[in-house]
mmCIF file of C-alpha atoms in Angstrom:
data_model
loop_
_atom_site.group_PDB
_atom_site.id
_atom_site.type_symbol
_atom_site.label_atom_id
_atom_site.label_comp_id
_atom_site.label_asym_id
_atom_site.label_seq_id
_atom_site.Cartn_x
_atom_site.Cartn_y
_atom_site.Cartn_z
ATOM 1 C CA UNK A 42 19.394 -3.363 40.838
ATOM 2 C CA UNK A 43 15.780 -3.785 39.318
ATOM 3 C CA UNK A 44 12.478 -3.256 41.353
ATOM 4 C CA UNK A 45 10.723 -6.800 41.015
ATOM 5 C CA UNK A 46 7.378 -6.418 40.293
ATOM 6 C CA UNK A 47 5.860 -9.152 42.734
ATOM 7 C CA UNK A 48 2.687 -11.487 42.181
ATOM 8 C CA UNK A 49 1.112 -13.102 45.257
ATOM 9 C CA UNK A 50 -1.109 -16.512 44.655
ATOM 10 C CA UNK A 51 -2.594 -17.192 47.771
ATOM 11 C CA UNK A 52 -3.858 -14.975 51.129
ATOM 12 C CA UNK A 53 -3.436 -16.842 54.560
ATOM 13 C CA UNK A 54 -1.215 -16.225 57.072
ATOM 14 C CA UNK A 55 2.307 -16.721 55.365
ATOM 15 C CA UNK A 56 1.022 -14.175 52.665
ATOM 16 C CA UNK A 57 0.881 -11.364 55.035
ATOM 17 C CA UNK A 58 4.036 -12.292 56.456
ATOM 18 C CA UNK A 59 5.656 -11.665 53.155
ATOM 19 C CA UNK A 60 3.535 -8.537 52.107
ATOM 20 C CA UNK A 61 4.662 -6.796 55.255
ATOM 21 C CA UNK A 62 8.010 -7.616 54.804
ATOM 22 C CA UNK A 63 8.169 -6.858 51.252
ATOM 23 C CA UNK A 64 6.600 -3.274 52.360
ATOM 24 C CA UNK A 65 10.055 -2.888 54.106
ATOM 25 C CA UNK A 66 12.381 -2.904 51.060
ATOM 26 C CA UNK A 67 12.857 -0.960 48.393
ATOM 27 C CA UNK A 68 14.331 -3.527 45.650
ATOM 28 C CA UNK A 69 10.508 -4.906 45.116
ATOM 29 C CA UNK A 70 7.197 -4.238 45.060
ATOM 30 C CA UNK A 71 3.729 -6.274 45.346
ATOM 31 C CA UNK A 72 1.747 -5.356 42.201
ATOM 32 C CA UNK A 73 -0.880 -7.780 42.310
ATOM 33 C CA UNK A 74 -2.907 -11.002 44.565
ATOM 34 C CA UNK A 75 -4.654 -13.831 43.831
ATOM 35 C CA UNK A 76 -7.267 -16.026 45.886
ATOM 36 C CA UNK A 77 -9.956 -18.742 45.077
ATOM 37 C CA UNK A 78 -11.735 -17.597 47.574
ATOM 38 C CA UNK A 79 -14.342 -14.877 47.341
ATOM 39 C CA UNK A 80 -13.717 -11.501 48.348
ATOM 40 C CA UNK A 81 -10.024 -12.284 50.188
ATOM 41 C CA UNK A 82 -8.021 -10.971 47.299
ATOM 42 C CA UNK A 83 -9.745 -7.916 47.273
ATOM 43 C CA UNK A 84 -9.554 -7.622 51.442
ATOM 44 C CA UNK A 85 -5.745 -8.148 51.383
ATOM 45 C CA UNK A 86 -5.198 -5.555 48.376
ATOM 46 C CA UNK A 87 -7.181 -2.822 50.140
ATOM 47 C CA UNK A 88 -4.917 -3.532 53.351
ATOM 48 C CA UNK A 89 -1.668 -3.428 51.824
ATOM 49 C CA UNK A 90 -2.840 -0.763 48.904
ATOM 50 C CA UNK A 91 -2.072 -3.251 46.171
ATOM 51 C CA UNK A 92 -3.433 -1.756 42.716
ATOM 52 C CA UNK A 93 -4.497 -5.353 41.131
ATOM 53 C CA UNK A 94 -6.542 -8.360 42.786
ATOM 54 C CA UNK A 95 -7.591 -11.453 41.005
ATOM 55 C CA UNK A 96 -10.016 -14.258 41.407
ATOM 56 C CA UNK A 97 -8.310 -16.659 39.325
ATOM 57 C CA UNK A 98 -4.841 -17.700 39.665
ATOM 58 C CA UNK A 99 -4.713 -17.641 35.910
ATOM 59 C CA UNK A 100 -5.466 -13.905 35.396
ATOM 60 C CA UNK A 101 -3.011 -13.090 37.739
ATOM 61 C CA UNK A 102 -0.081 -14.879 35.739
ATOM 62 C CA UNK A 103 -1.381 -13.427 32.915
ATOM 63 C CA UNK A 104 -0.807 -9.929 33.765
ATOM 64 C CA UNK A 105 2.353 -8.980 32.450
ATOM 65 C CA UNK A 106 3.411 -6.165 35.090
ATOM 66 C CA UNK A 107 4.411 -9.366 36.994
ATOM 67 C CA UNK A 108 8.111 -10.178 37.078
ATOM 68 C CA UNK A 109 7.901 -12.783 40.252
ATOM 69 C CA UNK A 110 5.245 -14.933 42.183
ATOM 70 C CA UNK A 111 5.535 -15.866 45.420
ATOM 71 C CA UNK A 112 3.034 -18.790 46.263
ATOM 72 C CA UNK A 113 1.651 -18.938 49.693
ATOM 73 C CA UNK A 114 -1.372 -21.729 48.933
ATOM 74 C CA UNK A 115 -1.304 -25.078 51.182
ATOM 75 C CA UNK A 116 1.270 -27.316 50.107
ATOM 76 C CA UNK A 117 -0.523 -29.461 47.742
ATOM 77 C CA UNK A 118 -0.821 -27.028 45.459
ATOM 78 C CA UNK A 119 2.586 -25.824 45.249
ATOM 79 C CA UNK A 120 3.751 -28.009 42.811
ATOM 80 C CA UNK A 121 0.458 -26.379 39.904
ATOM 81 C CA UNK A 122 0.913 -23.273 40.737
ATOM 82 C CA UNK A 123 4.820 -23.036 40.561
ATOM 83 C CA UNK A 124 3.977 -24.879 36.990
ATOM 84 C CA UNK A 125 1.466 -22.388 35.910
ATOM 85 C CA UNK A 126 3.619 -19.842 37.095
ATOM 86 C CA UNK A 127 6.987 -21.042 34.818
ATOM 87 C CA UNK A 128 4.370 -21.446 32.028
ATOM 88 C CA UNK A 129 3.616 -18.022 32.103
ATOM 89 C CA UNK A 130 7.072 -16.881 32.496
ATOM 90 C CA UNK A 131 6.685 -15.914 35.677
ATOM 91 C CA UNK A 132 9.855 -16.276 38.191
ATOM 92 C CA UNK A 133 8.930 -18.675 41.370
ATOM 93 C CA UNK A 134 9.879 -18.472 44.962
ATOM 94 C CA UNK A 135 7.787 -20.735 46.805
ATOM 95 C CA UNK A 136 6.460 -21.343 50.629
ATOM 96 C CA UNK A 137 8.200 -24.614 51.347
ATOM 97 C CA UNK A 138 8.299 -27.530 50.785
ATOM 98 C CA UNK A 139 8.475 -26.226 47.303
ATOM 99 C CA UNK A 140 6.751 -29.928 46.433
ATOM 100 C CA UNK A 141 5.047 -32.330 48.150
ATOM 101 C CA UNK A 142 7.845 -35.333 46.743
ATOM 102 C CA UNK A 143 10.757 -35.701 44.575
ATOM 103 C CA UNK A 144 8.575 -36.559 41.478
ATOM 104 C CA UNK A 145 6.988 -33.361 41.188
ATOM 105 C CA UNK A 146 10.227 -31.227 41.801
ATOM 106 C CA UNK A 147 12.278 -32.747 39.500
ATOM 107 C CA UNK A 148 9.327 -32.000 36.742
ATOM 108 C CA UNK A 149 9.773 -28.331 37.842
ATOM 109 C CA UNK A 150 13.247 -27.960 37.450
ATOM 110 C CA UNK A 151 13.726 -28.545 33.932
ATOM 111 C CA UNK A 152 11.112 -26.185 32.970
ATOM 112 C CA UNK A 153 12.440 -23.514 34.701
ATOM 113 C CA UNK A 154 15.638 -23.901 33.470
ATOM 114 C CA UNK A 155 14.166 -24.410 30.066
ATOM 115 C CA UNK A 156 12.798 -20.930 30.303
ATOM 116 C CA UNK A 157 15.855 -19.168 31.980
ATOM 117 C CA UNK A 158 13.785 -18.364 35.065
ATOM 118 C CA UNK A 159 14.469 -18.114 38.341
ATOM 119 C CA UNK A 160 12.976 -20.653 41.221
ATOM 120 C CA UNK A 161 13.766 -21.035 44.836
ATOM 121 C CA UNK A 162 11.985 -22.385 47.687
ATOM 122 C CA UNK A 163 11.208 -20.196 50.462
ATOM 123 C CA UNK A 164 12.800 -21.053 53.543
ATOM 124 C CA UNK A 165 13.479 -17.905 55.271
ATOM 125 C CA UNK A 166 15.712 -19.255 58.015
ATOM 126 C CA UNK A 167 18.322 -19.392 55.562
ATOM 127 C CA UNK A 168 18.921 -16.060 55.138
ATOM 128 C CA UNK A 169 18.765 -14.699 58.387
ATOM 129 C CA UNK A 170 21.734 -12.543 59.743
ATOM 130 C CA UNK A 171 21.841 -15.056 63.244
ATOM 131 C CA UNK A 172 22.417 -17.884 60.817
ATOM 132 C CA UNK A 173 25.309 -16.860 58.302
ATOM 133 C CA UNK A 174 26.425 -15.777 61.972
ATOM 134 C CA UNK A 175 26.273 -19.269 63.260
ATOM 135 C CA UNK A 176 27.664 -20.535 59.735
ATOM 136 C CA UNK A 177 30.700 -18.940 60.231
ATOM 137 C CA UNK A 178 31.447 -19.611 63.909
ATOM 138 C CA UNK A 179 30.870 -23.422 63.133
ATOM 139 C CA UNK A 180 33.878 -23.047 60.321
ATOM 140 C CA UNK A 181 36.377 -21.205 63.084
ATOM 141 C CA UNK A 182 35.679 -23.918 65.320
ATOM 142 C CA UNK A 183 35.125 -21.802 68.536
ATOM 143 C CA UNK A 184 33.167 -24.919 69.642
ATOM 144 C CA UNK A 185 35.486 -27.257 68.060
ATOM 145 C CA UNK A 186 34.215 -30.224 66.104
ATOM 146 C CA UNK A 187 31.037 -30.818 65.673
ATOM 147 C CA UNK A 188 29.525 -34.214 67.318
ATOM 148 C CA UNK A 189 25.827 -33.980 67.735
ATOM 149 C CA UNK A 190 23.325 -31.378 66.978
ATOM 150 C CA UNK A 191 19.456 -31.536 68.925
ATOM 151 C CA UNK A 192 16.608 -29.679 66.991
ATOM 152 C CA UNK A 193 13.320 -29.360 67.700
ATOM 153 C CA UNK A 194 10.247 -27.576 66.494
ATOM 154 C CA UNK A 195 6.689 -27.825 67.442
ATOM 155 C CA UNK A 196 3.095 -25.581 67.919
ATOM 156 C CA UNK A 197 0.576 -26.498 69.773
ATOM 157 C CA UNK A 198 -3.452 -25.501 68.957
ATOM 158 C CA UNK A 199 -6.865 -27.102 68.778
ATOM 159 C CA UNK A 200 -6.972 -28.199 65.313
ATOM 160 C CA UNK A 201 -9.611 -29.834 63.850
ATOM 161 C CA UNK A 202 -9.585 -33.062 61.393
ATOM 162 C CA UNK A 203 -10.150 -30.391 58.584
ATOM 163 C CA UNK A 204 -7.423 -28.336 59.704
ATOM 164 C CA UNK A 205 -4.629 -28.188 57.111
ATOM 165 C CA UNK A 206 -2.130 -28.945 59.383
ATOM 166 C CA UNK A 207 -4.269 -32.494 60.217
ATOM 167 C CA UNK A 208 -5.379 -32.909 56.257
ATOM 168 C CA UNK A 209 -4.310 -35.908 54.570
ATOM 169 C CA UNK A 210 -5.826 -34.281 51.597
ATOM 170 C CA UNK A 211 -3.820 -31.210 52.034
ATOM 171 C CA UNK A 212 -0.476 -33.144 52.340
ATOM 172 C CA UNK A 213 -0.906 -32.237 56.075
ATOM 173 C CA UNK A 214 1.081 -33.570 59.497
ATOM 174 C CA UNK A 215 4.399 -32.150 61.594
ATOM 175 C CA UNK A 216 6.797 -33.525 58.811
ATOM 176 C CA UNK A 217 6.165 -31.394 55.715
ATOM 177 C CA UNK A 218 5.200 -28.205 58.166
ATOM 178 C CA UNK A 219 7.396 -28.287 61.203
ATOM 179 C CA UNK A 220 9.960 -31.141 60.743
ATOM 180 C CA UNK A 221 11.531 -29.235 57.178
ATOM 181 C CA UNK A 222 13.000 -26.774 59.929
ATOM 182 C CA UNK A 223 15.458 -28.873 61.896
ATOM 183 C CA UNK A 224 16.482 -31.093 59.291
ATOM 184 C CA UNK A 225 17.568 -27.631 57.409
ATOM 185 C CA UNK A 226 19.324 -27.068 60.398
ATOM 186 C CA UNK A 227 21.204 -30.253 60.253
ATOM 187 C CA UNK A 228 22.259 -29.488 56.899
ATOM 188 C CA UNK A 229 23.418 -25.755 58.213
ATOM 189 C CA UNK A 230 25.410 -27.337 60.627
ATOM 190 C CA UNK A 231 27.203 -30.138 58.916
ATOM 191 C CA UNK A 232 27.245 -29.031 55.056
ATOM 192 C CA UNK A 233 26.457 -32.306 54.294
ATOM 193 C CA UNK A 234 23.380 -34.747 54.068
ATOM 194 C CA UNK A 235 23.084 -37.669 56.320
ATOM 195 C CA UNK A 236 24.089 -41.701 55.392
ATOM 196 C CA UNK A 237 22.045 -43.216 57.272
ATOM 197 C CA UNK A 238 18.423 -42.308 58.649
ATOM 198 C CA UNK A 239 16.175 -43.452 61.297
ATOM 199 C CA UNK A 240 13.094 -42.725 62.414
ATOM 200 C CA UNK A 241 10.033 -43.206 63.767
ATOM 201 C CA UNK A 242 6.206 -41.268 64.111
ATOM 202 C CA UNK A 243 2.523 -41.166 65.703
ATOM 203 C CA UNK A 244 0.327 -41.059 62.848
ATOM 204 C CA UNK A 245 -3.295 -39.854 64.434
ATOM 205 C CA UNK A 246 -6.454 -40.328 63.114
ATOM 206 C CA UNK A 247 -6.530 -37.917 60.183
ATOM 207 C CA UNK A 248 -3.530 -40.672 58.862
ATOM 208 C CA UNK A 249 -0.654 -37.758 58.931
ATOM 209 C CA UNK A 250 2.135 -37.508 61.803
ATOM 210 C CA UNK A 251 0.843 -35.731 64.647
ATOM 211 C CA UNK A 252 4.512 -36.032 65.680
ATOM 212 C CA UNK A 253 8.041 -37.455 64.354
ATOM 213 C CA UNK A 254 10.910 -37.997 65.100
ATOM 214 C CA UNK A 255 14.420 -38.641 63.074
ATOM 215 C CA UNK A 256 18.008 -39.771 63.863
ATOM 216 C CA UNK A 257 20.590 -38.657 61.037
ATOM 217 C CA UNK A 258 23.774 -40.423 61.353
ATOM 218 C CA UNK A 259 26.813 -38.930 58.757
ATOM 219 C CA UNK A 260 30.267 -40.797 57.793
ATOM 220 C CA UNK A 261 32.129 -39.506 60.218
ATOM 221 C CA UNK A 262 29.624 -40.671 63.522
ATOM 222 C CA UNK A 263 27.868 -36.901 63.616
ATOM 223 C CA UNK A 264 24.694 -37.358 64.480
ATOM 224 C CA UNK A 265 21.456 -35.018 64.647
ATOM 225 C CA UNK A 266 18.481 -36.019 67.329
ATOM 226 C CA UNK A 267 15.503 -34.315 65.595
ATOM 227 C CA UNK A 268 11.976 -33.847 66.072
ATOM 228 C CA UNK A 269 8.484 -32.068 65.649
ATOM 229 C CA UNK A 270 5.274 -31.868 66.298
ATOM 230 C CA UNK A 271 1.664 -30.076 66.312
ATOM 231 C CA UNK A 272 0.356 -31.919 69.678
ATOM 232 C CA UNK A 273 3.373 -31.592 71.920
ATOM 233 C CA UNK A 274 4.497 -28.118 74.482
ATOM 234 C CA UNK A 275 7.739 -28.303 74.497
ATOM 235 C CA UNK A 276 10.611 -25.555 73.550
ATOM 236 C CA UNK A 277 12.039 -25.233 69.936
ATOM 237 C CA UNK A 278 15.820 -24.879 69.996
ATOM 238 C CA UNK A 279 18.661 -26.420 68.508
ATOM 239 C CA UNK A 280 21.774 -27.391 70.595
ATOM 240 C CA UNK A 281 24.940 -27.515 68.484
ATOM 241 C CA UNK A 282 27.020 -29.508 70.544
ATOM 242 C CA UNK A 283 31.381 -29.685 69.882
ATOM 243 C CA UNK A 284 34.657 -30.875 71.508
ATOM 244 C CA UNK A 285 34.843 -27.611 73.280
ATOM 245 C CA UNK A 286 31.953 -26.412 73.998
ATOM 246 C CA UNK A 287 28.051 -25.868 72.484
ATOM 247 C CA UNK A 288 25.931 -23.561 70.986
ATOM 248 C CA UNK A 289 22.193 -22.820 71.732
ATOM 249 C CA UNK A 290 19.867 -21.320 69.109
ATOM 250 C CA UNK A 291 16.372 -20.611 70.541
ATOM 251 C CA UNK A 292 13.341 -20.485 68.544
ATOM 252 C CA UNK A 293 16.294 -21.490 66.093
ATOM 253 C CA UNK A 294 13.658 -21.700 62.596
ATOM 254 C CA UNK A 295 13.602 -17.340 63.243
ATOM 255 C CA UNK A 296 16.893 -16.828 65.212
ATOM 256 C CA UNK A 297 17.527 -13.644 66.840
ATOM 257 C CA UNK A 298 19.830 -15.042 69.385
ATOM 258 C CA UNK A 299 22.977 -17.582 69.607
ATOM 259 C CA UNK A 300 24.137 -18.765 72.901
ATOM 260 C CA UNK A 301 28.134 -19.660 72.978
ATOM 261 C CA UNK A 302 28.827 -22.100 76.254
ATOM 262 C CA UNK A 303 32.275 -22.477 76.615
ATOM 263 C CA UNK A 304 33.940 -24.313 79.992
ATOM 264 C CA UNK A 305 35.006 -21.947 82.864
ATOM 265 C CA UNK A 306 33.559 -18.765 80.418
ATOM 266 C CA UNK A 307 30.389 -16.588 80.673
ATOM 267 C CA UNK A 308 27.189 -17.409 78.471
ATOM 268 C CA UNK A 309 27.992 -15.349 75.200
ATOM 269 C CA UNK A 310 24.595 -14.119 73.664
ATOM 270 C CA UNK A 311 25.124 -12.496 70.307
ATOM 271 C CA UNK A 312 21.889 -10.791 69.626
ATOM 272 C CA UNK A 313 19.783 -9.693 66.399
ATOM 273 C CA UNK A 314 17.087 -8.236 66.990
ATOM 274 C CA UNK A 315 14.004 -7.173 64.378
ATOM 275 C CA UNK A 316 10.706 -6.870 63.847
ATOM 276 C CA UNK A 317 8.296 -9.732 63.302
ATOM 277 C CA UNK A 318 7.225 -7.570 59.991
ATOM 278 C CA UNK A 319 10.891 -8.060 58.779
ATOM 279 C CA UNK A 320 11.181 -11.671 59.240
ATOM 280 C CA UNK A 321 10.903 -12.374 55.556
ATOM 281 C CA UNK A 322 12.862 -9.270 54.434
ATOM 282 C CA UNK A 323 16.854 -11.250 53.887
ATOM 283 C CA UNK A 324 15.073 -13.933 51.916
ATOM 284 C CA UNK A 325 12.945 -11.531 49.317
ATOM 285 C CA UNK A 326 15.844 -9.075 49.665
ATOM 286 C CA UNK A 327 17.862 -12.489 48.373
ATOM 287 C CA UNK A 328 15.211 -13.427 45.876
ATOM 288 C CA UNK A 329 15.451 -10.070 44.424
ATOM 289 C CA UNK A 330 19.142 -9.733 43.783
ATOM 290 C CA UNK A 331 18.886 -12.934 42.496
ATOM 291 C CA UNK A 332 16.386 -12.318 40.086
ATOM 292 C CA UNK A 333 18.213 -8.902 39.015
ATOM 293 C CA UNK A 334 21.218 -10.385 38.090
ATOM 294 C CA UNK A 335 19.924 -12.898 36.076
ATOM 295 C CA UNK A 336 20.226 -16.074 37.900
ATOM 296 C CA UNK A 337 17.933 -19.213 37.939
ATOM 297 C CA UNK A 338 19.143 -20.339 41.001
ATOM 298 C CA UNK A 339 20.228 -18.793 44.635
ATOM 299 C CA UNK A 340 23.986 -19.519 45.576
ATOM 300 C CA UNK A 341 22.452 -20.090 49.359
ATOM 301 C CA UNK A 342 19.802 -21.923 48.588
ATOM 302 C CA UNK A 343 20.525 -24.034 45.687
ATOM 303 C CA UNK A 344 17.349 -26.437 44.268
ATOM 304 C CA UNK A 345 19.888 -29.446 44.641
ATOM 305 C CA UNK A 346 19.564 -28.743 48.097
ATOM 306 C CA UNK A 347 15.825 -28.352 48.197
ATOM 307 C CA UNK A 348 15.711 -31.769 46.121
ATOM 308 C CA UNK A 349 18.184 -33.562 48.703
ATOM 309 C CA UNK A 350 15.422 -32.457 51.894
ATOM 310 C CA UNK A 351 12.823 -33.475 49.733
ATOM 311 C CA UNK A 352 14.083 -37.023 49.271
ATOM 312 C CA UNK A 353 15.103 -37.228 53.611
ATOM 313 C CA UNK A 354 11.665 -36.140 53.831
ATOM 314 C CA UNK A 355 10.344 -39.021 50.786
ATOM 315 C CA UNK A 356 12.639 -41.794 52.436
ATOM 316 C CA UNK A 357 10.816 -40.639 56.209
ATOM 317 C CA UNK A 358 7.666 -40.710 55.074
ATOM 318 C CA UNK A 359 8.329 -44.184 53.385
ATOM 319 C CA UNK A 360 9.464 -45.229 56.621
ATOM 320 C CA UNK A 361 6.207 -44.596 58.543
ATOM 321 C CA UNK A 362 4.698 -45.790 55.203
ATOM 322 C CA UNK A 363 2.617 -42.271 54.873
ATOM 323 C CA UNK A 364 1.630 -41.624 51.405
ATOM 324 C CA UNK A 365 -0.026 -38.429 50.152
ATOM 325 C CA UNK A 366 -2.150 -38.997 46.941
ATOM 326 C CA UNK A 367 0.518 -36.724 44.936
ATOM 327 C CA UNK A 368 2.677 -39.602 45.422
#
């Protein structure tokens, strides 16, 4: 397999997640960064000893060492720069959401696929070893049939109007942030997307949700009780919950742990333990092999499945009748 030459538009918090854990593999590398803002490309090259920094998204997509671009900006602006980056021939993976709506990725896919190239959204839970764990214990039915699954995420922190995670303008609130977790989760869990959806949400005074909450029903009376928020303390877990027993998955968006309850048995922790530096190490490792072997899309992670979240996420937001200005 190919070293991927990596490209990095953006340098907050997620960024650094992903240059540390590329730094821990060996099929890619990060050749070059890109920031709008002054001086912060330059900052996070000299830290991670990457040769090229830009101040312009555009001369970093135009530097053809560049095989892949991950894009770490605020949401609203994944939808340009994933275009820009296609444009140029770049391959995508992308901090989810990988689009604020529908509408925008279903522009994106097309042009991908017109150029051969791969795109995937970034959602690292995915491809962690504690979840193709819980995958497969789910299809052996150690808990028997599935009935209900409870998911929650939330964070807590004194953000201000202008924070992103409170910014209309940056497509802020729990939903697109926070809520994306769980109702992956769901679709972990039952391999399927729901038929009916309820749900409800405290929109605060920047006009995103603060908190929200949604009931997926399926065909077959599953159900998933799911929630998030940036205002509430409360613990994020999910609670898989079958005819013969249940499973507990704390902190279940990064699981190192599953908990197997079983009647008249002992707690069963299965344990997977790593380094917060690796956290984003399966999913690049992922992207990589991908990318290698020539594929536009990943076999876990399929963009019909990103689409399908997108539009539970479209159809809650319609119910709470938020509207971002992309839409």
């Amino acid at each position: 397999m190919r070293q991927i030459k990596w490209g990095l538009i953006g340098c907050g918090n997620i960024a650094h997640q992903f240059a540390q854990s590329l730094g821990k593999i060996n099929s890619g590398t990060l050749c070059a960064v890109a920031s709008n803002t002054s001086n912060k490309a330059e900052l996070f090259a000299k830290k991670y000893r990457v040769d090229n920094f830009y101040t312009s998204y555009d001369d970093l997509v135009n530097d053809k060492n560049i095989d892949a671009v991950y894009i770490a900006t605020p949401h609203n602006f994944h939808y340009e720069n994933a275009k820009l980056c296609i444009a140029h021939n770049k391959h995508v993976l992308c901090e989810k959401p990988i689009t604020i709506n529908t509408k925008q990725l279903l522009e994106l896919i097309p042009l991908a696929e017109a150029k051969n190239l791969f795109l995937m959204e970034a959602v690292w839970t995915r491809f962690l070893p504690a979840i193709e764990k819980l995958q497969s214990l789910i299809t052996e039915g150690i808990i028997g049939e599935i009935d209900t699954l409870k998911a929650h995420f939330s964070i807590t922190g004194n953000f201000g109007p202008s924070h992103r995670l409170m910014n209309k303008e940056l497509a802020g609130g729990a939903l697109l942030d926070l809520g994306i977790y769980p109702i992956t989760f769901a679709n972990l869990v039952f391999g399927k997307h729901p038929t009916h959806i309820k749900s409800s949400a405290v929109i605060g005074e920047t006009g995103i949700d603060e908190s929200s909450f949604y009931l997926f029903e399926y065909d077959n009376g599953q159900r998933a009780v799911l929630s998030s928020s940036i205002k509430d303390h409360s613990p994020t877990e999910a609670m898989i919950c079958g005819s013969k027993g249940y499973i507990r998955v704390p902190e279940f968006l990064g699981a190192r742990e599953i908990h197997i309850h079983l009647p008249e048995q002992t707690t069963r922790v299965i344990n997977f333990p790593r380094e917060e530096e690796e956290n984003f190490v399966y999913e690049i490792e992922h992207a990589n092999k991908c990318i290698s072997s020539n594929l536009t899309q990943s076999p876990i992670l399929p963009l019909s499945e990103s689409l399908a979240i997108i539009e539970t996420m479209d159809t809650l937001r319609k119910q709470w009748n938020l509207v971002y200005k992309e839409d």
